[in-house]
PDB file of C-alpha atoms in Angstrom:
ATOM      1  CA  GLU G   1      11.287   0.875  14.957  1.00 95.00           C
ATOM      2  CA  VAL G   2      12.287  -1.267  11.947  1.00 96.00           C
ATOM      3  CA  GLN G   3      15.955  -0.058  10.442  1.00 98.00           C
ATOM      4  CA  LEU G   4      17.980  -1.786   8.101  1.00 98.00           C
ATOM      5  CA  VAL G   5      21.707  -0.490   7.222  1.00 98.00           C
ATOM      6  CA  GLU G   6      23.770  -1.764   4.869  1.00 97.00           C
ATOM      7  CA  SER G   7      27.284  -1.835   4.488  1.00 97.00           C
ATOM      8  CA  GLY G   8      30.498  -3.223   2.579  1.00 98.00           C
ATOM      9  CA  GLY G   9      30.346  -1.200  -1.101  1.00 97.00           C
ATOM     10  CA  GLY G  10      33.113   0.190  -2.030  1.00 97.00           C
ATOM     11  CA  LEU G  11      35.335   0.731  -5.207  1.00 98.00           C
ATOM     12  CA  VAL G  12      36.724  -2.858  -6.618  1.00 98.00           C
ATOM     13  CA  GLN G  13      38.238  -3.676 -10.213  1.00 98.00           C
ATOM     14  CA  PRO G  14      36.833  -5.791 -13.027  1.00 98.00           C
ATOM     15  CA  GLY G  15      36.161  -9.884 -11.737  1.00 98.00           C
ATOM     16  CA  GLY G  16      36.746  -8.830  -8.419  1.00 98.00           C
ATOM     17  CA  SER G  17      34.496  -9.556  -5.442  1.00 98.00           C
ATOM     18  CA  LEU G  18      32.462  -7.616  -2.343  1.00 98.00           C
ATOM     19  CA  ARG G  19      30.156  -8.751   0.440  1.00 98.00           C
ATOM     20  CA  LEU G  20      27.465  -6.556   1.237  1.00 98.00           C
ATOM     21  CA  SER G  21      25.780  -6.681   4.522  1.00 98.00           C
ATOM     22  CA  CYS G  22      22.492  -5.312   5.909  1.00 98.00           C
ATOM     23  CA  VAL G  23      22.102  -5.067   9.238  1.00 98.00           C
ATOM     24  CA  ALA G  24      18.249  -5.383  10.485  1.00 97.00           C
ATOM     25  CA  SER G  25      16.756  -3.945  13.588  1.00 97.00           C
ATOM     26  CA  GLY G  26      13.133  -3.933  15.015  1.00 96.00           C
ATOM     27  CA  PHE G  27      12.262  -7.506  13.117  1.00 95.00           C
ATOM     28  CA  THR G  28      13.707 -10.898  12.758  1.00 94.00           C
ATOM     29  CA  VAL G  29      14.989 -11.413   9.106  1.00 93.00           C
ATOM     30  CA  SER G  30      14.718 -15.239   9.189  1.00 91.00           C
ATOM     31  CA  THR G  31      10.730 -14.388   9.768  1.00 91.00           C
ATOM     32  CA  CYS G  32      10.360 -11.978   6.229  1.00 92.00           C
ATOM     33  CA  PRO G  33      11.094 -12.224   3.006  1.00 94.00           C
ATOM     34  CA  MET G  34      13.918  -9.669   1.641  1.00 96.00           C
ATOM     35  CA  GLY G  35      15.884  -8.654  -1.207  1.00 97.00           C
ATOM     36  CA  TRP G  36      18.415  -6.685  -3.088  1.00 98.00           C
ATOM     37  CA  VAL G  37      17.340  -3.870  -5.232  1.00 98.00           C
ATOM     38  CA  ARG G  38      20.026  -1.843  -7.392  1.00 98.00           C
ATOM     39  CA  GLN G  39      19.904   1.812  -9.160  1.00 98.00           C
ATOM     40  CA  ALA G  40      22.884   2.546 -11.439  1.00 98.00           C
ATOM     41  CA  PRO G  41      23.672   6.324 -11.944  1.00 97.00           C
ATOM     42  CA  GLY G  42      21.405   7.825 -13.822  1.00 96.00           C
ATOM     43  CA  LYS G  43      18.944   4.730 -14.188  1.00 98.00           C
ATOM     44  CA  GLY G  44      15.958   3.099 -12.707  1.00 98.00           C
ATOM     45  CA  LEU G  45      15.587   0.510 -10.351  1.00 98.00           C
ATOM     46  CA  GLN G  46      16.321  -3.193 -10.758  1.00 98.00           C
ATOM     47  CA  TRP G  47      15.682  -5.891  -8.407  1.00 98.00           C
ATOM     48  CA  VAL G  48      18.574  -8.226  -8.255  1.00 98.00           C
ATOM     49  CA  SER G  49      17.984 -11.032  -5.900  1.00 98.00           C
ATOM     50  CA  GLY G  50      15.387 -12.255  -2.914  1.00 97.00           C
ATOM     51  CA  ILE G  51      15.380 -14.723  -0.173  1.00 96.00           C
ATOM     52  CA  THR G  52      12.204 -16.200   1.143  1.00 93.00           C
ATOM     53  CA  THR G  53      11.650 -17.624   4.686  1.00 89.00           C
ATOM     54  CA  GLY G  54      11.871 -21.134   6.377  1.00 79.00           C
ATOM     55  CA  GLY G  55      13.895 -22.925   4.137  1.00 75.00           C
ATOM     56  CA  GLY G  56      14.937 -19.575   2.110  1.00 80.00           C
ATOM     57  CA  ASP G  57      14.387 -20.037  -1.154  1.00 94.00           C
ATOM     58  CA  THR G  58      16.801 -17.980  -3.462  1.00 97.00           C
ATOM     59  CA  TYR G  59      15.924 -16.150  -6.841  1.00 97.00           C
ATOM     60  CA  TYR G  60      17.976 -13.986  -8.726  1.00 98.00           C
ATOM     61  CA  THR G  61      17.901 -11.866 -12.007  1.00 98.00           C
ATOM     62  CA  ASP G  62      19.814 -13.352 -15.105  1.00 97.00           C
ATOM     63  CA  SER G  63      22.203 -11.020 -15.309  1.00 97.00           C
ATOM     64  CA  VAL G  64      23.286 -11.669 -11.857  1.00 98.00           C
ATOM     65  CA  LYS G  65      22.970 -15.559 -11.685  1.00 98.00           C
ATOM     66  CA  GLY G  66      25.881 -17.511 -10.924  1.00 98.00           C
ATOM     67  CA  ARG G  67      27.724 -14.506  -9.749  1.00 98.00           C
ATOM     68  CA  PHE G  68      25.529 -13.595  -6.823  1.00 98.00           C
ATOM     69  CA  THR G  69      24.693 -15.293  -3.854  1.00 98.00           C
ATOM     70  CA  ILE G  70      22.312 -13.749  -1.004  1.00 97.00           C
ATOM     71  CA  SER G  71      22.283 -15.423   2.232  1.00 96.00           C
ATOM     72  CA  ARG G  72      21.283 -14.301   5.647  1.00 95.00           C
ATOM     73  CA  ASP G  73      22.701 -14.920   9.167  1.00 94.00           C
ATOM     74  CA  ASN G  74      19.927 -15.725  11.394  1.00 92.00           C
ATOM     75  CA  PRO G  75      21.469 -14.617  15.073  1.00 94.00           C
ATOM     76  CA  LYS G  76      23.059 -11.686  13.625  1.00 96.00           C
ATOM     77  CA  ASN G  77      19.917 -10.621  11.973  1.00 96.00           C
ATOM     78  CA  THR G  78      21.638  -9.772   8.499  1.00 97.00           C
ATOM     79  CA  LEU G  79      20.957 -10.461   5.213  1.00 97.00           C
ATOM     80  CA  TYR G  80      24.025 -10.297   2.945  1.00 97.00           C
ATOM     81  CA  LEU G  81      24.712 -10.359  -1.095  1.00 98.00           C
ATOM     82  CA  GLN G  82      27.835 -11.817  -1.771  1.00 98.00           C
ATOM     83  CA  MET G  83      29.238 -10.617  -5.233  1.00 98.00           C
ATOM     84  CA  ASN G  84      31.929 -11.890  -7.664  1.00 98.00           C
ATOM     85  CA  SER G  85      33.014 -11.632 -11.100  1.00 98.00           C
ATOM     86  CA  LEU G  86      31.942  -8.397 -11.010  1.00 98.00           C
ATOM     87  CA  ARG G  87      31.621  -6.348 -14.247  1.00 98.00           C
ATOM     88  CA  ALA G  88      31.554  -2.496 -15.112  1.00 98.00           C
ATOM     89  CA  GLU G  89      27.395  -2.546 -15.294  1.00 98.00           C
ATOM     90  CA  ASP G  90      27.442  -4.097 -11.732  1.00 98.00           C
ATOM     91  CA  THR G  91      28.091  -0.446 -10.581  1.00 98.00           C
ATOM     92  CA  ALA G  92      24.981   1.196  -8.583  1.00 98.00           C
ATOM     93  CA  VAL G  93      23.560   1.632  -5.556  1.00 98.00           C
ATOM     94  CA  TYR G  94      22.537  -1.136  -3.904  1.00 98.00           C
ATOM     95  CA  TYR G  95      19.447  -1.401  -1.517  1.00 98.00           C
ATOM     96  CA  CYS G  96      18.313  -4.160   1.035  1.00 98.00           C
ATOM     97  CA  ALA G  97      14.749  -4.289   2.042  1.00 98.00           C
ATOM     98  CA  LYS G  98      12.164  -6.478   3.728  1.00 97.00           C
ATOM     99  CA  TRP G  99       9.142  -7.321   2.704  1.00 93.00           C
ATOM    100  CA  GLY G 100       5.542  -6.210   4.385  1.00 89.00           C
ATOM    101  CA  LEU G 101       3.731  -7.946   7.136  1.00 85.00           C
ATOM    102  CA  GLY G 102       1.130 -10.436   4.292  1.00 82.00           C
ATOM    103  CA  GLY G 103       3.656  -9.908   1.605  1.00 82.00           C
ATOM    104  CA  HIS G 104       3.398  -8.125  -1.547  1.00 93.00           C
ATOM    105  CA  ARG G 105       5.495  -5.279  -1.245  1.00 96.00           C
ATOM    106  CA  TYR G 106       9.073  -4.042   0.087  1.00 97.00           C
ATOM    107  CA  ASP G 107       8.061  -1.663   2.916  1.00 97.00           C
ATOM    108  CA  TYR G 108      11.676  -0.830   4.804  1.00 97.00           C
ATOM    109  CA  TRP G 109      14.657   0.081   2.956  1.00 98.00           C
ATOM    110  CA  GLY G 110      18.573   1.323   3.855  1.00 98.00           C
ATOM    111  CA  GLN G 111      20.038   4.073   2.792  1.00 97.00           C
ATOM    112  CA  GLY G 112      21.874   2.003   0.067  1.00 98.00           C
ATOM    113  CA  THR G 113      25.567   1.080  -0.231  1.00 98.00           C
ATOM    114  CA  LEU G 114      28.002   2.243  -3.530  1.00 98.00           C
ATOM    115  CA  VAL G 115      29.170  -0.253  -5.211  1.00 98.00           C
ATOM    116  CA  THR G 116      31.790   0.984  -8.333  1.00 98.00           C
ATOM    117  CA  VAL G 117      33.593  -1.515 -10.387  1.00 98.00           C
ATOM    118  CA  SER G 118      36.169   0.268 -12.312  1.00 97.00           C
ATOM    119  CA  SER G 119      39.707  -0.075 -12.796  1.00 96.00           C
TER     120      SER G 119
ATOM    121  CA  ASP Y   1      10.188 -12.792 -17.077  1.00 95.00           C
ATOM    122  CA  ILE Y   2       7.290  -9.941 -16.296  1.00 97.00           C
ATOM    123  CA  GLN Y   3       7.604  -6.654 -18.115  1.00 98.00           C
ATOM    124  CA  LEU Y   4       6.427  -3.649 -16.370  1.00 98.00           C
ATOM    125  CA  THR Y   5       6.312  -0.405 -18.838  1.00 98.00           C
ATOM    126  CA  GLN Y   6       5.493   2.696 -17.569  1.00 98.00           C
ATOM    127  CA  SER Y   7       3.662   5.638 -18.937  1.00 98.00           C
ATOM    128  CA  PRO Y   8       4.602   8.279 -19.942  1.00 98.00           C
ATOM    129  CA  SER Y   9       8.363   8.396 -18.794  1.00 98.00           C
ATOM    130  CA  PHE Y  10       8.285  11.805 -18.083  1.00 97.00           C
ATOM    131  CA  LEU Y  11       5.556  14.468 -16.625  1.00 96.00           C
ATOM    132  CA  SER Y  12       5.766  18.063 -16.791  1.00 96.00           C
ATOM    133  CA  ALA Y  13       3.011  19.057 -14.483  1.00 96.00           C
ATOM    134  CA  SER Y  14       1.678  22.334 -12.184  1.00 96.00           C
ATOM    135  CA  VAL Y  15       0.491  22.655  -8.086  1.00 96.00           C
ATOM    136  CA  GLY Y  16      -3.119  21.351  -7.650  1.00 96.00           C
ATOM    137  CA  ASP Y  17      -3.190  18.976 -10.815  1.00 97.00           C
ATOM    138  CA  ARG Y  18      -4.459  15.506 -11.093  1.00 97.00           C
ATOM    139  CA  VAL Y  19      -1.396  13.382 -12.400  1.00 97.00           C
ATOM    140  CA  THR Y  20      -1.921   9.505 -13.484  1.00 98.00           C
ATOM    141  CA  ILE Y  21       0.745   7.356 -14.267  1.00 98.00           C
ATOM    142  CA  THR Y  22      -0.223   4.314 -15.806  1.00 98.00           C
ATOM    143  CA  CYS Y  23       1.762   0.439 -15.370  1.00 98.00           C
ATOM    144  CA  ARG Y  24       1.441  -2.334 -17.923  1.00 98.00           C
ATOM    145  CA  ALA Y  25       2.385  -6.018 -17.268  1.00 98.00           C
ATOM    146  CA  SER Y  26       3.427  -7.767 -19.961  1.00 98.00           C
ATOM    147  CA  GLN Y  27       0.951 -11.160 -18.206  1.00 98.00           C
ATOM    148  CA  ALA Y  28      -1.563 -10.929 -15.737  1.00 98.00           C
ATOM    149  CA  ILE Y  29      -0.501 -10.325 -11.831  1.00 98.00           C
ATOM    150  CA  SER Y  30      -3.989 -10.099 -10.318  1.00 97.00           C
ATOM    151  CA  SER Y  31      -3.338  -7.154  -7.623  1.00 97.00           C
ATOM    152  CA  TYR Y  32       0.176  -8.022  -7.111  1.00 97.00           C
ATOM    153  CA  LEU Y  33       1.514  -4.469  -7.402  1.00 98.00           C
ATOM    154  CA  ALA Y  34       3.298  -1.952  -5.508  1.00 98.00           C
ATOM    155  CA  TRP Y  35       4.511   1.850  -6.563  1.00 98.00           C
ATOM    156  CA  TYR Y  36       7.080   3.661  -5.019  1.00 98.00           C
ATOM    157  CA  GLN Y  37       8.208   7.120  -5.038  1.00 98.00           C
ATOM    158  CA  GLN Y  38      12.147   7.940  -4.890  1.00 98.00           C
ATOM    159  CA  LYS Y  39      13.481  11.352  -4.480  1.00 98.00           C
ATOM    160  CA  LEU Y  40      17.243  11.750  -5.959  1.00 96.00           C
ATOM    161  CA  GLY Y  41      19.395  10.773  -3.508  1.00 95.00           C
ATOM    162  CA  LYS Y  42      16.747   8.450  -1.331  1.00 97.00           C
ATOM    163  CA  ALA Y  43      15.690   5.157  -1.467  1.00 98.00           C
ATOM    164  CA  PRO Y  44      12.223   4.686  -2.376  1.00 98.00           C
ATOM    165  CA  LYS Y  45       9.354   5.194  -0.389  1.00 98.00           C
ATOM    166  CA  LEU Y  46       6.245   2.649  -0.919  1.00 98.00           C
ATOM    167  CA  LEU Y  47       3.215   4.503  -1.702  1.00 98.00           C
ATOM    168  CA  ILE Y  48       0.679   1.737  -2.661  1.00 98.00           C
ATOM    169  CA  TYR Y  49       0.495  -2.241  -2.566  1.00 97.00           C
ATOM    170  CA  VAL Y  50      -1.947  -4.808  -3.513  1.00 97.00           C
ATOM    171  CA  ALA Y  51      -2.811  -2.380  -6.045  1.00 97.00           C
ATOM    172  CA  SER Y  52      -5.031   0.121  -4.201  1.00 97.00           C
ATOM    173  CA  THR Y  53      -4.361   0.014  -0.638  1.00 97.00           C
ATOM    174  CA  LEU Y  54      -2.412   3.044   0.854  1.00 97.00           C
ATOM    175  CA  GLN Y  55       0.532   2.221   2.843  1.00 96.00           C
ATOM    176  CA  GLY Y  56       0.487   3.775   6.197  1.00 95.00           C
ATOM    177  CA  GLY Y  57       0.873   7.664   6.355  1.00 97.00           C
ATOM    178  CA  VAL Y  58       1.018   8.314   2.908  1.00 98.00           C
ATOM    179  CA  PRO Y  59      -1.724  11.242   1.922  1.00 98.00           C
ATOM    180  CA  SER Y  60      -4.664  10.096   0.734  1.00 98.00           C
ATOM    181  CA  ARG Y  61      -4.399  12.257  -2.611  1.00 98.00           C
ATOM    182  CA  PHE Y  62      -2.138   9.116  -3.857  1.00 98.00           C
ATOM    183  CA  SER Y  63      -4.252   6.313  -5.052  1.00 98.00           C
ATOM    184  CA  GLY Y  64      -3.915   3.277  -6.915  1.00 98.00           C
ATOM    185  CA  SER Y  65      -6.282   1.102  -9.329  1.00 98.00           C
ATOM    186  CA  GLY Y  66      -6.395  -1.842 -11.366  1.00 98.00           C
ATOM    187  CA  SER Y  67      -5.677  -5.332 -11.503  1.00 98.00           C
ATOM    188  CA  GLY Y  68      -4.500  -8.121 -14.118  1.00 98.00           C
ATOM    189  CA  THR Y  69      -2.113  -6.304 -16.683  1.00 98.00           C
ATOM    190  CA  GLU Y  70      -3.396  -2.456 -16.415  1.00 98.00           C
ATOM    191  CA  PHE Y  71      -2.378  -0.657 -12.775  1.00 98.00           C
ATOM    192  CA  THR Y  72      -3.092   3.215 -12.533  1.00 98.00           C
ATOM    193  CA  LEU Y  73      -1.050   5.583 -10.215  1.00 98.00           C
ATOM    194  CA  THR Y  74      -3.634   8.782  -9.235  1.00 98.00           C
ATOM    195  CA  ILE Y  75      -2.409  12.142  -7.579  1.00 98.00           C
ATOM    196  CA  SER Y  76      -5.733  14.020  -7.011  1.00 98.00           C
ATOM    197  CA  SER Y  77      -3.708  17.233  -6.332  1.00 97.00           C
ATOM    198  CA  LEU Y  78      -0.621  17.459  -7.013  1.00 97.00           C
ATOM    199  CA  GLN Y  79       1.901  18.980  -3.682  1.00 96.00           C
ATOM    200  CA  PRO Y  80       5.495  20.384  -4.031  1.00 94.00           C
ATOM    201  CA  GLU Y  81       6.696  17.642  -1.947  1.00 96.00           C
ATOM    202  CA  ASP Y  82       5.118  15.105  -4.963  1.00 97.00           C
ATOM    203  CA  PHE Y  83       8.088  16.195  -7.222  1.00 93.00           C
ATOM    204  CA  ALA Y  84       9.829  13.147  -7.843  1.00 97.00           C
ATOM    205  CA  THR Y  85      10.229   9.595  -9.541  1.00 98.00           C
ATOM    206  CA  TYR Y  86       7.810   6.993  -9.318  1.00 98.00           C
ATOM    207  CA  TYR Y  87       8.150   3.230 -10.021  1.00 98.00           C
ATOM    208  CA  CYS Y  88       5.368   0.165 -10.175  1.00 98.00           C
ATOM    209  CA  GLN Y  89       6.839  -3.309  -9.193  1.00 98.00           C
ATOM    210  CA  GLN Y  90       5.218  -6.451  -9.937  1.00 98.00           C
ATOM    211  CA  PHE Y  91       5.334  -8.831  -6.640  1.00 96.00           C
ATOM    212  CA  PHE Y  92       2.933 -11.491  -9.161  1.00 96.00           C
ATOM    213  CA  ASN Y  93       6.544 -14.194  -9.024  1.00 95.00           C
ATOM    214  CA  TYR Y  94      10.249 -13.795  -8.656  1.00 95.00           C
ATOM    215  CA  PRO Y  95      11.776 -12.176 -10.646  1.00 95.00           C
ATOM    216  CA  LEU Y  96      10.256  -8.904  -8.666  1.00 95.00           C
ATOM    217  CA  THR Y  97      10.422  -6.783 -11.858  1.00 98.00           C
ATOM    218  CA  PHE Y  98      10.251  -2.456 -11.771  1.00 98.00           C
ATOM    219  CA  GLY Y  99       8.963  -0.197 -14.145  1.00 98.00           C
ATOM    220  CA  GLY Y 100      10.902   1.795 -16.091  1.00 98.00           C
ATOM    221  CA  GLY Y 101      10.117   5.146 -14.305  1.00 98.00           C
ATOM    222  CA  THR Y 102       7.591   8.109 -14.288  1.00 98.00           C
ATOM    223  CA  LYS Y 103       9.673  11.580 -13.497  1.00 98.00           C
ATOM    224  CA  VAL Y 104       7.024  14.392 -12.424  1.00 98.00           C
ATOM    225  CA  GLU Y 105       8.304  18.039 -12.879  1.00 96.00           C
ATOM    226  CA  ILE Y 106       7.319  21.194 -12.044  1.00 87.00           C
ATOM    227  CA  LYS Y 107       5.644  22.656 -15.338  1.00 87.00           C
TER     228      LYS Y 107
END
């Protein structure tokens, strides 16, 4: 059974850093494009970052470029999101998600982890 | 970046109603569009992908259509468990963007 379990969220001051983890089971992260999606309180979904298979090309939404880094650890079967220079507007629930076989959709999602950026 | 515009943003309907939600893309995205349902406090759930393919386990009252720049999600007969927020997402190119969402509430 496919499962994605996020962790690493919490309260951080503006300018601080956090690393989110997404431990996968039931599939291999290296063989599947994956991504992070966030949802600010009371707002809609916002795609944040994605990583492809193979060489692992990475992509970001403009507002996080240069501050966030997506990566994966294949032996640990884990996806990460390193978040630096955090801002109040980064406050959100962060979800990891995997592409379905054949692509073009996120078929499994984690339960989400809350990141709160506040002084 | 590709912008997705959903309409309406809010919809009030009754059980048994036929409901249609539209998603318009700022440029052609072939059929690379997915639809999700999200209930309060939960992760999104995939309903439809490549515009019209029903995800396994999703009731057949949900259907999707469209290609290019205009897409629709239809619920043929709204059930109590369908009251939720619905989002479209494009997978044509990065950054993968979402529509603003359509909240379906009970009339």
